[in-house]
Amino acid sequence: MSFGDWEGHAIKRFEKWITKTYRQWVESPHLVKLPGGESLDDVRGRAMAALEEVLRKHSEKTIVLVSHRVVCKVMICAILV
């Protein structure tokens, strides 16, 4: 996931200068598009398209997917819906 303007900063630093967006990210992350970055819906679309492509290319094989926590959680939610 692209965290945009937040990337490379310690959490304590950006808690102070973007409190409204940070608070929304903590309380309702599904409603946030990060400044200069992505929303969880953006991540879902990109990740699910990649998953569909892998499944098409390797339909008769066992596959293992590895990613970061946010992407994995978004994909699990998309699959369960």
CSV table of N, CA and C in Angstrom, one decimal:
chain,number,residue,atom,x,y,z
A,1,MET,N,0.8,-1.2,0.0
A,1,MET,CA,0.0,0.0,0.0
A,1,MET,C,0.9,1.2,0.0
A,2,SER,N,0.5,2.2,-0.8
A,2,SER,CA,1.2,3.4,-0.8
A,2,SER,C,0.7,4.3,0.3
A,3,PHE,N,1.5,4.7,1.3
A,3,PHE,CA,1.1,5.6,2.3
A,3,PHE,C,1.4,7.0,2.0
A,4,GLY,N,1.8,7.3,0.7
A,4,GLY,CA,2.0,8.6,0.2
A,4,GLY,C,2.9,9.5,1.1
A,5,ASP,N,2.3,10.6,1.5
A,5,ASP,CA,3.1,11.6,2.3
A,5,ASP,C,3.5,11.1,3.7
A,6,TRP,N,2.8,10.0,4.1
A,6,TRP,CA,3.1,9.4,5.4
A,6,TRP,C,4.4,8.5,5.4
A,7,GLU,N,4.8,8.0,4.2
A,7,GLU,CA,5.9,7.1,4.1
A,7,GLU,C,7.2,7.7,4.6
A,8,GLY,N,7.9,6.8,5.4
A,8,GLY,CA,9.2,7.2,5.9
A,8,GLY,C,9.1,8.1,7.2
A,9,HIS,N,8.0,8.3,7.7
A,9,HIS,CA,7.8,9.1,9.0
A,9,HIS,C,7.4,8.2,10.1
A,10,ALA,N,8.0,8.5,11.3
A,10,ALA,CA,7.6,7.8,12.5
A,10,ALA,C,6.1,8.2,12.8
A,11,ILE,N,5.4,7.2,13.4
A,11,ILE,CA,4.0,7.4,13.7
A,11,ILE,C,3.8,8.6,14.6
A,12,LYS,N,4.6,8.8,15.6
A,12,LYS,CA,4.5,9.9,16.5
A,12,LYS,C,4.6,11.3,15.8
A,13,ARG,N,5.4,11.3,14.8
A,13,ARG,CA,5.6,12.6,14.0
A,13,ARG,C,4.3,13.0,13.3
A,14,PHE,N,3.7,12.1,12.6
A,14,PHE,CA,2.6,12.5,11.8
A,14,PHE,C,1.3,12.5,12.6
A,15,GLU,N,1.2,11.9,13.8
A,15,GLU,CA,0.1,12.0,14.6
A,15,GLU,C,-0.1,13.5,14.9
A,16,LYS,N,1.0,14.3,15.1
A,16,LYS,CA,0.9,15.6,15.5
A,16,LYS,C,0.5,16.6,14.4
A,17,TRP,N,0.9,16.4,13.1
A,17,TRP,CA,0.7,17.3,12.1
A,17,TRP,C,-0.4,17.0,11.1
A,18,ILE,N,-1.0,15.8,11.3
A,18,ILE,CA,-2.2,15.5,10.4
A,18,ILE,C,-3.2,14.7,11.3
A,19,THR,N,-3.6,15.3,12.4
A,19,THR,CA,-4.4,14.7,13.4
A,19,THR,C,-5.8,14.2,12.9
A,20,LYS,N,-6.4,15.0,12.0
A,20,LYS,CA,-7.7,14.7,11.5
A,20,LYS,C,-7.7,13.4,10.6
A,21,THR,N,-6.8,13.4,9.7
A,21,THR,CA,-6.6,12.3,8.8
A,21,THR,C,-6.1,11.1,9.6
A,22,TYR,N,-5.2,11.3,10.5
A,22,TYR,CA,-4.7,10.1,11.3
A,22,TYR,C,-5.8,9.6,12.1
A,23,ARG,N,-6.6,10.4,12.8
A,23,ARG,CA,-7.7,9.9,13.6
A,23,ARG,C,-8.7,9.1,12.8
A,24,GLN,N,-9.0,9.6,11.6
A,24,GLN,CA,-9.9,8.9,10.7
A,24,GLN,C,-9.3,7.6,10.3
A,25,TRP,N,-8.0,7.5,10.0
A,25,TRP,CA,-7.3,6.3,9.6
A,25,TRP,C,-7.4,5.3,10.7
A,26,VAL,N,-7.3,5.7,12.0
A,26,VAL,CA,-7.4,4.8,13.1
A,26,VAL,C,-8.8,4.3,13.3
A,27,GLU,N,-9.8,5.3,13.2
A,27,GLU,CA,-11.2,5.0,13.5
A,27,GLU,C,-12.0,4.4,12.4
A,28,SER,N,-11.7,4.8,11.2
A,28,SER,CA,-12.5,4.3,10.0
A,28,SER,C,-11.6,4.3,8.8
A,29,PRO,N,-10.6,3.4,8.8
A,29,PRO,CA,-9.6,3.4,7.7
A,29,PRO,C,-10.2,3.2,6.3
A,30,HIS,N,-11.3,2.5,6.2
A,30,HIS,CA,-12.0,2.3,4.9
A,30,HIS,C,-12.5,3.5,4.3
A,31,LEU,N,-12.5,4.6,5.0
A,31,LEU,CA,-13.1,5.9,4.5
A,31,LEU,C,-11.9,6.9,4.1
A,32,VAL,N,-10.7,6.5,4.3
A,32,VAL,CA,-9.6,7.4,4.1
A,32,VAL,C,-8.8,7.1,2.8
A,33,LYS,N,-8.5,8.2,2.1
A,33,LYS,CA,-7.5,8.1,1.0
A,33,LYS,C,-6.3,8.9,1.5
A,34,LEU,N,-5.2,8.3,1.7
A,34,LEU,CA,-4.1,8.9,2.3
A,34,LEU,C,-3.5,10.0,1.4
A,35,PRO,N,-3.1,11.1,2.0
A,35,PRO,CA,-2.6,12.2,1.2
A,35,PRO,C,-1.4,11.7,0.3
A,36,GLY,N,-1.5,11.8,-1.0
A,36,GLY,CA,-0.4,11.4,-1.9
A,36,GLY,C,-0.3,9.9,-2.0
A,37,GLY,N,-1.3,9.2,-1.4
A,37,GLY,CA,-1.2,7.7,-1.4
A,37,GLY,C,-2.5,7.1,-1.9
A,38,GLU,N,-2.8,5.9,-1.3
A,38,GLU,CA,-4.0,5.1,-1.7
A,38,GLU,C,-5.0,5.0,-0.6
A,39,SER,N,-6.2,4.6,-1.1
A,39,SER,CA,-7.3,4.2,-0.1
A,39,SER,C,-7.2,2.7,-0.1
A,40,LEU,N,-7.9,2.1,0.9
A,40,LEU,CA,-8.0,0.7,1.0
A,40,LEU,C,-8.7,0.1,-0.2
A,41,ASP,N,-9.7,0.8,-0.8
A,41,ASP,CA,-10.4,0.4,-2.0
A,41,ASP,C,-9.4,0.4,-3.2
A,42,ASP,N,-8.5,1.3,-3.3
A,42,ASP,CA,-7.5,1.3,-4.3
A,42,ASP,C,-6.6,0.0,-4.2
A,43,VAL,N,-6.2,-0.3,-2.9
A,43,VAL,CA,-5.4,-1.5,-2.7
A,43,VAL,C,-6.2,-2.8,-3.0
A,44,ARG,N,-7.5,-2.8,-2.7
A,44,ARG,CA,-8.3,-4.0,-3.0
A,44,ARG,C,-8.4,-4.2,-4.5
A,45,GLY,N,-8.6,-3.2,-5.2
A,45,GLY,CA,-8.7,-3.3,-6.7
A,45,GLY,C,-7.4,-3.8,-7.3
A,46,ARG,N,-6.3,-3.3,-6.9
A,46,ARG,CA,-5.0,-3.7,-7.4
A,46,ARG,C,-4.7,-5.1,-7.0
A,47,ALA,N,-4.9,-5.4,-5.7
A,47,ALA,CA,-4.5,-6.7,-5.2
A,47,ALA,C,-5.4,-7.8,-5.8
A,48,MET,N,-6.7,-7.6,-5.9
A,48,MET,CA,-7.6,-8.6,-6.4
A,48,MET,C,-7.4,-8.8,-7.9
A,49,ALA,N,-7.0,-7.8,-8.7
A,49,ALA,CA,-6.7,-7.9,-10.1
A,49,ALA,C,-5.4,-8.8,-10.2
A,50,ALA,N,-4.4,-8.6,-9.3
A,50,ALA,CA,-3.2,-9.4,-9.4
A,50,ALA,C,-3.6,-10.9,-9.0
A,51,LEU,N,-4.4,-11.1,-8.0
A,51,LEU,CA,-4.8,-12.4,-7.6
A,51,LEU,C,-5.5,-13.1,-8.7
A,52,GLU,N,-6.4,-12.5,-9.4
A,52,GLU,CA,-7.2,-13.1,-10.5
A,52,GLU,C,-6.2,-13.5,-11.6
A,53,GLU,N,-5.2,-12.7,-11.9
A,53,GLU,CA,-4.2,-13.0,-12.9
A,53,GLU,C,-3.4,-14.2,-12.5
A,54,VAL,N,-3.0,-14.3,-11.3
A,54,VAL,CA,-2.2,-15.4,-10.8
A,54,VAL,C,-3.1,-16.7,-10.9
A,55,LEU,N,-4.3,-16.6,-10.5
A,55,LEU,CA,-5.2,-17.8,-10.5
A,55,LEU,C,-5.4,-18.2,-12.0
A,56,ARG,N,-5.6,-17.3,-12.9
A,56,ARG,CA,-5.7,-17.7,-14.3
A,56,ARG,C,-4.5,-18.4,-14.9
A,57,LYS,N,-3.3,-17.9,-14.5
A,57,LYS,CA,-2.1,-18.4,-15.1
A,57,LYS,C,-1.7,-19.7,-14.4
A,58,HIS,N,-2.2,-20.0,-13.2
A,58,HIS,CA,-1.7,-21.2,-12.5
A,58,HIS,C,-2.9,-21.9,-11.9
A,59,SER,N,-4.0,-22.1,-12.7
A,59,SER,CA,-5.3,-22.6,-12.2
A,59,SER,C,-5.1,-24.1,-11.7
A,60,GLU,N,-4.2,-24.8,-12.1
A,60,GLU,CA,-4.1,-26.2,-11.7
A,60,GLU,C,-3.0,-26.4,-10.8
A,61,LYS,N,-2.4,-25.4,-10.2
A,61,LYS,CA,-1.3,-25.5,-9.3
A,61,LYS,C,-1.6,-25.0,-7.9
A,62,THR,N,-0.8,-25.4,-7.0
A,62,THR,CA,-0.9,-24.8,-5.6
A,62,THR,C,0.0,-23.6,-5.6
A,63,ILE,N,-0.5,-22.5,-5.1
A,63,ILE,CA,0.2,-21.2,-5.1
A,63,ILE,C,0.3,-20.7,-3.7
A,64,VAL,N,1.3,-19.9,-3.4
A,64,VAL,CA,1.4,-19.2,-2.1
A,64,VAL,C,1.6,-17.7,-2.4
A,65,LEU,N,0.8,-17.0,-1.7
A,65,LEU,CA,0.8,-15.5,-1.8
A,65,LEU,C,1.4,-14.9,-0.6
A,66,VAL,N,2.3,-14.0,-0.7
A,66,VAL,CA,3.0,-13.3,0.4
A,66,VAL,C,2.9,-11.8,0.2
A,67,SER,N,2.5,-11.1,1.2
A,67,SER,CA,2.4,-9.7,1.1
A,67,SER,C,2.5,-9.0,2.4
A,68,HIS,N,2.2,-7.7,2.5
A,68,HIS,CA,2.2,-7.0,3.7
A,68,HIS,C,0.9,-7.1,4.4
A,69,ARG,N,0.8,-6.8,5.7
A,69,ARG,CA,-0.4,-7.0,6.5
A,69,ARG,C,-1.6,-6.3,6.0
A,70,VAL,N,-1.5,-5.1,5.6
A,70,VAL,CA,-2.7,-4.3,5.1
A,70,VAL,C,-3.2,-5.0,3.8
A,71,VAL,N,-2.4,-5.3,2.9
A,71,VAL,CA,-2.8,-6.0,1.7
A,71,VAL,C,-3.5,-7.3,2.0
A,72,CYS,N,-2.9,-8.1,2.8
A,72,CYS,CA,-3.5,-9.4,3.2
A,72,CYS,C,-4.8,-9.2,3.8
A,73,LYS,N,-5.0,-8.3,4.7
A,73,LYS,CA,-6.3,-8.1,5.3
A,73,LYS,C,-7.3,-7.6,4.3
A,74,VAL,N,-7.0,-6.7,3.5
A,74,VAL,CA,-7.9,-6.2,2.4
A,74,VAL,C,-8.3,-7.4,1.5
A,75,MET,N,-7.4,-8.2,1.1
A,75,MET,CA,-7.7,-9.3,0.2
A,75,MET,C,-8.6,-10.3,0.9
A,76,ILE,N,-8.3,-10.6,2.2
A,76,ILE,CA,-9.2,-11.6,2.9
A,76,ILE,C,-10.6,-11.0,3.0
A,77,CYS,N,-10.8,-9.7,3.3
A,77,CYS,CA,-12.1,-9.1,3.4
A,77,CYS,C,-12.8,-9.2,2.0
A,78,ALA,N,-12.1,-8.9,0.9
A,78,ALA,CA,-12.7,-9.0,-0.4
A,78,ALA,C,-13.1,-10.4,-0.8
A,79,ILE,N,-12.3,-11.4,-0.4
A,79,ILE,CA,-12.7,-12.8,-0.7
A,79,ILE,C,-13.9,-13.2,0.1
A,80,LEU,N,-14.0,-12.8,1.3
A,80,LEU,CA,-15.1,-13.2,2.2
A,80,LEU,C,-16.4,-12.5,1.8
A,81,VAL,N,-16.4,-11.4,1.1
A,81,VAL,CA,-17.6,-10.7,0.8
A,81,VAL,C,-18.4,-11.4,-0.2
